[in-house]
GROMACS .gro file of C-alpha atoms in nm:
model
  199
    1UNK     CA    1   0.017  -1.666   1.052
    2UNK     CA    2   0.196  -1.382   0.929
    3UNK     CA    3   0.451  -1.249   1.235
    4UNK     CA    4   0.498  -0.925   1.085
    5UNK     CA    5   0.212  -0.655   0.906
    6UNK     CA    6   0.231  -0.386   0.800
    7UNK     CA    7  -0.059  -0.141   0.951
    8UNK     CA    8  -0.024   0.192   0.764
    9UNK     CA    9   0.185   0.354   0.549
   10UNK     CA   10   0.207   0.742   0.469
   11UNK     CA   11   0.371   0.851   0.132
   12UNK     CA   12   0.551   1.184   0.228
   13UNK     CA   13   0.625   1.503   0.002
   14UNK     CA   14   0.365   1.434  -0.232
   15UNK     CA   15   0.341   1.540  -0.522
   16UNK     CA   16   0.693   1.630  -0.592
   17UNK     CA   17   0.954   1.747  -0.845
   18UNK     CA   18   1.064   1.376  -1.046
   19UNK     CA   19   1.418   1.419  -0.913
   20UNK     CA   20   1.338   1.373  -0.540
   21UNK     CA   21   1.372   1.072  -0.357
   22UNK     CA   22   1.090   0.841  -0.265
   23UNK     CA   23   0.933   0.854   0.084
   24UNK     CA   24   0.793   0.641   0.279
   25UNK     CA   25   0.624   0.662   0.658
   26UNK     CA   26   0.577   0.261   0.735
   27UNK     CA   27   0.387   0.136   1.008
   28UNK     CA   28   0.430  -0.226   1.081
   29UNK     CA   29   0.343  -0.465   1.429
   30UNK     CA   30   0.574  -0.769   1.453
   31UNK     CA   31   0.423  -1.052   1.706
   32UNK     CA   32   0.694  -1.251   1.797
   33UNK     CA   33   1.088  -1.145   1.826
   34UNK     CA   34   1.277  -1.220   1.506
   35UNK     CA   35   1.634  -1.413   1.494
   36UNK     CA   36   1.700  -1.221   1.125
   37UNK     CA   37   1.647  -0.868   0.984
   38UNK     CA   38   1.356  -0.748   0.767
   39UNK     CA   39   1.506  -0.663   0.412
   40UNK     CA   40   1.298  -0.327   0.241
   41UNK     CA   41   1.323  -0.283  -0.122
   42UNK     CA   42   1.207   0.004  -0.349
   43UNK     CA   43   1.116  -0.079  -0.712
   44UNK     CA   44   1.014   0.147  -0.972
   45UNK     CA   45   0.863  -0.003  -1.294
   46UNK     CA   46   1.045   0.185  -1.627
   47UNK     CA   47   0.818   0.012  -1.848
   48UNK     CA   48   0.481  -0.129  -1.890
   49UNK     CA   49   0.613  -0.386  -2.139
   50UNK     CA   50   0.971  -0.510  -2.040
   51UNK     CA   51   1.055  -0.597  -1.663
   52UNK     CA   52   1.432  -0.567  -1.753
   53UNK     CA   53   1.367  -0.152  -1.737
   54UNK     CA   54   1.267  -0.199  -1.405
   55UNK     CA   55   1.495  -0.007  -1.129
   56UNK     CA   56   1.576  -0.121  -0.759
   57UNK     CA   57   1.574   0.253  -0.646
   58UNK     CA   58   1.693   0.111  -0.235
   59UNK     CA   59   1.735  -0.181   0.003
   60UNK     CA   60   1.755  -0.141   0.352
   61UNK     CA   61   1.785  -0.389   0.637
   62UNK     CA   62   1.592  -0.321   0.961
   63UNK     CA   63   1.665  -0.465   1.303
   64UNK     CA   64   1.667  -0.667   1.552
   65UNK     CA   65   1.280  -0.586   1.512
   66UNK     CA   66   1.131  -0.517   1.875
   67UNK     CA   67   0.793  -0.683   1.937
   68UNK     CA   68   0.554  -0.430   1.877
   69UNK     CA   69   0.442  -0.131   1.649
   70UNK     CA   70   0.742  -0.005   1.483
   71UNK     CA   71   0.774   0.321   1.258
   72UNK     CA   72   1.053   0.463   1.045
   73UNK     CA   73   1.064   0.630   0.716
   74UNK     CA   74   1.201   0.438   0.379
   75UNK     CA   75   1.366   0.702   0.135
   76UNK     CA   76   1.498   0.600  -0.208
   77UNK     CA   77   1.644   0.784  -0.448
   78UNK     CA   78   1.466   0.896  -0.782
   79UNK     CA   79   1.494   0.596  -1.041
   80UNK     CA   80   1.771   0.704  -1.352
   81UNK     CA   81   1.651   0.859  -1.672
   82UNK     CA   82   1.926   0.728  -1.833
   83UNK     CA   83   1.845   0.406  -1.772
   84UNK     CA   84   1.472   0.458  -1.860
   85UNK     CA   85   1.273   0.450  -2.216
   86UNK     CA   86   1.239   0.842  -2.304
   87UNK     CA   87   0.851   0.759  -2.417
   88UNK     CA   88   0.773   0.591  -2.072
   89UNK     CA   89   0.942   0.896  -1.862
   90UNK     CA   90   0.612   1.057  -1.818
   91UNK     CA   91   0.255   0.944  -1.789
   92UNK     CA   92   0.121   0.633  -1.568
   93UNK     CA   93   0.382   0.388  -1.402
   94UNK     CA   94   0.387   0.190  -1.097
   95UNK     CA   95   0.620   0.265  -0.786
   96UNK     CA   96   0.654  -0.114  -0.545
   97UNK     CA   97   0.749  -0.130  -0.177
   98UNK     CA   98   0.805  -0.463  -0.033
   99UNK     CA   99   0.918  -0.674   0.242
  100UNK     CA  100   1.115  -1.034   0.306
  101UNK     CA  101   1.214  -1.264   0.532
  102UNK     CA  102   1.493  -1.486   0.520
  103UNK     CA  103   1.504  -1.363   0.127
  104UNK     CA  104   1.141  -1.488   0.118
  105UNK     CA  105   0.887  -1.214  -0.008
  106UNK     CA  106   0.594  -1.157   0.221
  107UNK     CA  107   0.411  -0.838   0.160
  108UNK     CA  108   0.388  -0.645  -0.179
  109UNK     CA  109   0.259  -0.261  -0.177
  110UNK     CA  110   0.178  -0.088  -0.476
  111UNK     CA  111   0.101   0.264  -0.647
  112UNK     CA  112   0.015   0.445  -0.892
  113UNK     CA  113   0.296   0.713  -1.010
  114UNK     CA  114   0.208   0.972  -1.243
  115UNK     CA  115   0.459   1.211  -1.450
  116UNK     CA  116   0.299   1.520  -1.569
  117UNK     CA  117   0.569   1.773  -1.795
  118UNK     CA  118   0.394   2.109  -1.625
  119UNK     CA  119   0.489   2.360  -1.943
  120UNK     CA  120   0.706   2.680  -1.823
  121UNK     CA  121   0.455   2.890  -2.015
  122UNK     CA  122   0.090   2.850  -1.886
  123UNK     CA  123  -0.066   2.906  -2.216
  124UNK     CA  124   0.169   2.634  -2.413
  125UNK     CA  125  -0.017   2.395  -2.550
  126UNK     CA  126  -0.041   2.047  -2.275
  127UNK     CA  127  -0.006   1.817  -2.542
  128UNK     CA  128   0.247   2.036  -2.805
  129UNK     CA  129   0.431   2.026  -2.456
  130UNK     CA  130   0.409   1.631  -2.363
  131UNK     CA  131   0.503   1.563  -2.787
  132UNK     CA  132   0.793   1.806  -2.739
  133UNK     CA  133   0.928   1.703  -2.416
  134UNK     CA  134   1.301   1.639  -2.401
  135UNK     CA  135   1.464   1.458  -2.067
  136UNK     CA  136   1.757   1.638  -2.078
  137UNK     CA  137   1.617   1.972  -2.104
  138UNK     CA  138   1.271   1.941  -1.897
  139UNK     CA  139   1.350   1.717  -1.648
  140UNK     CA  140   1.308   1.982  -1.386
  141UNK     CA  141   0.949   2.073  -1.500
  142UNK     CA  142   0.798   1.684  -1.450
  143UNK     CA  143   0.617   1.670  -1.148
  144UNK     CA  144   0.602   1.369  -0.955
  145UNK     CA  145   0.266   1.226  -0.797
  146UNK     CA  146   0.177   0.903  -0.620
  147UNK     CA  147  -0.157   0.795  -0.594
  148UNK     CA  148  -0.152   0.746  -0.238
  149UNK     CA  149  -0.507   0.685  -0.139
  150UNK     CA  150  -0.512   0.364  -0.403
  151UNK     CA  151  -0.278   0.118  -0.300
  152UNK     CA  152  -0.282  -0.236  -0.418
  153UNK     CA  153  -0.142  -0.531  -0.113
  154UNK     CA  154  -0.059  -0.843  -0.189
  155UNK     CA  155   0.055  -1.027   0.051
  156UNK     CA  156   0.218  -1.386   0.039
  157UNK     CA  157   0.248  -1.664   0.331
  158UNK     CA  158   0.639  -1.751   0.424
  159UNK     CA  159   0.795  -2.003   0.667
  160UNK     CA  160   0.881  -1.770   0.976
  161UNK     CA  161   1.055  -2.045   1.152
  162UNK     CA  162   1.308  -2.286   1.124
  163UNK     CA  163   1.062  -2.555   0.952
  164UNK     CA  164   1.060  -2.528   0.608
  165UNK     CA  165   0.679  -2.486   0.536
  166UNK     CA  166   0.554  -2.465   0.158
  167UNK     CA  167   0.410  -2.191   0.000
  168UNK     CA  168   0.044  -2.266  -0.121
  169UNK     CA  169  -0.029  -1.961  -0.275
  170UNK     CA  170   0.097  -1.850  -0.588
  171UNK     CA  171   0.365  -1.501  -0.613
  172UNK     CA  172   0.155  -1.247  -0.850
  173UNK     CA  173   0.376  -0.975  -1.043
  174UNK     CA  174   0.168  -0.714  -0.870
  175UNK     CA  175   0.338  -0.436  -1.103
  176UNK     CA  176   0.161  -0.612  -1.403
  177UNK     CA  177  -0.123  -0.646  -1.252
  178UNK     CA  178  -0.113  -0.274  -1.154
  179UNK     CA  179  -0.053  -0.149  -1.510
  180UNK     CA  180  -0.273  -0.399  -1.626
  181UNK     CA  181  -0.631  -0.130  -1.550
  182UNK     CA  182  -0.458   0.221  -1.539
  183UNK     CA  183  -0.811   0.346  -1.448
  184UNK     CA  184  -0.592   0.640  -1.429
  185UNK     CA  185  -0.625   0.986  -1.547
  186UNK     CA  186  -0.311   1.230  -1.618
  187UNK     CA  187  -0.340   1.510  -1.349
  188UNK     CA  188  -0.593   1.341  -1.132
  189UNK     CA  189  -0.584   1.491  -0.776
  190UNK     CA  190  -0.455   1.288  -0.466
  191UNK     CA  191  -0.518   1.442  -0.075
  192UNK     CA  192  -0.511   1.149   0.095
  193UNK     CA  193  -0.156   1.070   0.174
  194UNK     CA  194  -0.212   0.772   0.431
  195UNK     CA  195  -0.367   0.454   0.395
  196UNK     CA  196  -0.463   0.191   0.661
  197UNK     CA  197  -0.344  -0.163   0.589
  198UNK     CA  198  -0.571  -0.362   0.815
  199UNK     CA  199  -0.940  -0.517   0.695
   0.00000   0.00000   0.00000
């Protein structure tokens, strides 16, 4: 039995300009006190086909945990453009927030990130304006939206205590899996902003 979960999480300032940070509203309960931290990472996929563009955008330890619901807000900064492929800047990537134990991985949160280029000039052609798009001179038009209301968990069992217990079920690269269906249109709306973990 997992001894932490996560029980909602609320993405904050959203949509947003692609240069500001990440934010995150987490909700989790923890059951039983912890002897070690809780280590948060942010991960932002750069490409749908090479891992090694991937960014680690933050990492954050939290505690001593209390036992009980705790709340606080995760913000990492925008990933690099520099360090991403120009043609993958904008459309349909995948944005990861997860959680470990003891350096073991036990709860994997996904969205959805689109990248829309909004054109300066309302009539300029959308897709004259994607083809031209240039990072270094448009960056500030590219607006930033999570999907917020379609979140993919995965979550993954861990020894919590001092016995070493093994791990039956298999890790799953949730980003490919993510950018596997892109059932995703450019543009598409997204109100909800909070999403409830438990089922």
């Amino acid at each position: 039995m997992a001894l932490v979960n996560v029980t909602n999480m609320s993405v904050l300032d959203n949509p947003t300009s692609f240069s500001n940070p990440f934010q995150f509203e987490i909700t989790f309960e923890c059951l039983q006190e912890l002897d070690d931290d809780l280590e948060w990472k942010v991960l932002y996929v750069g490409s749908a086909y090479d891992s090694h563009q991937d960014q680690v955008l933050d990492e954050i330890l939290v505690g001593p945990v209390p036992v009980g619901l705790n709340k606080f807000v995760l913000q990492a900064d925008a990933p690099r453009v520099d360090k991403l492929p120009a043609e993958e800047i904008l459309g349909v990537t995948v944005v990861l927030v997860t959680c470990s134990y003891r350096e073991r991985e036990f709860v994997r949160i996904g969205y959805y990130v689109n990248n829309e280029y909004i054109p300066e000039e309302p009539t300029e052609d959308p897709e004259l304006a994607q083809k031209n798009f240039d990072p270094s001179r448009h960056l500030g038009r590219v607006q930033r939206q999570i999907l917020a209301d379609k979140p993919r968990v995965t979550k993954f069992p861990i020894p919590w205590g001092d016995a070493t217990v093994e791990n039956t079920e298999p890790m799953i690269d949730q980003s490919q899996s993510l950018l596997k269906d892109l059932p995703l249109q450019e543009g598409t709306p997204s109100t909800a902003a909070t999403m409830e973990m438990d089922e």
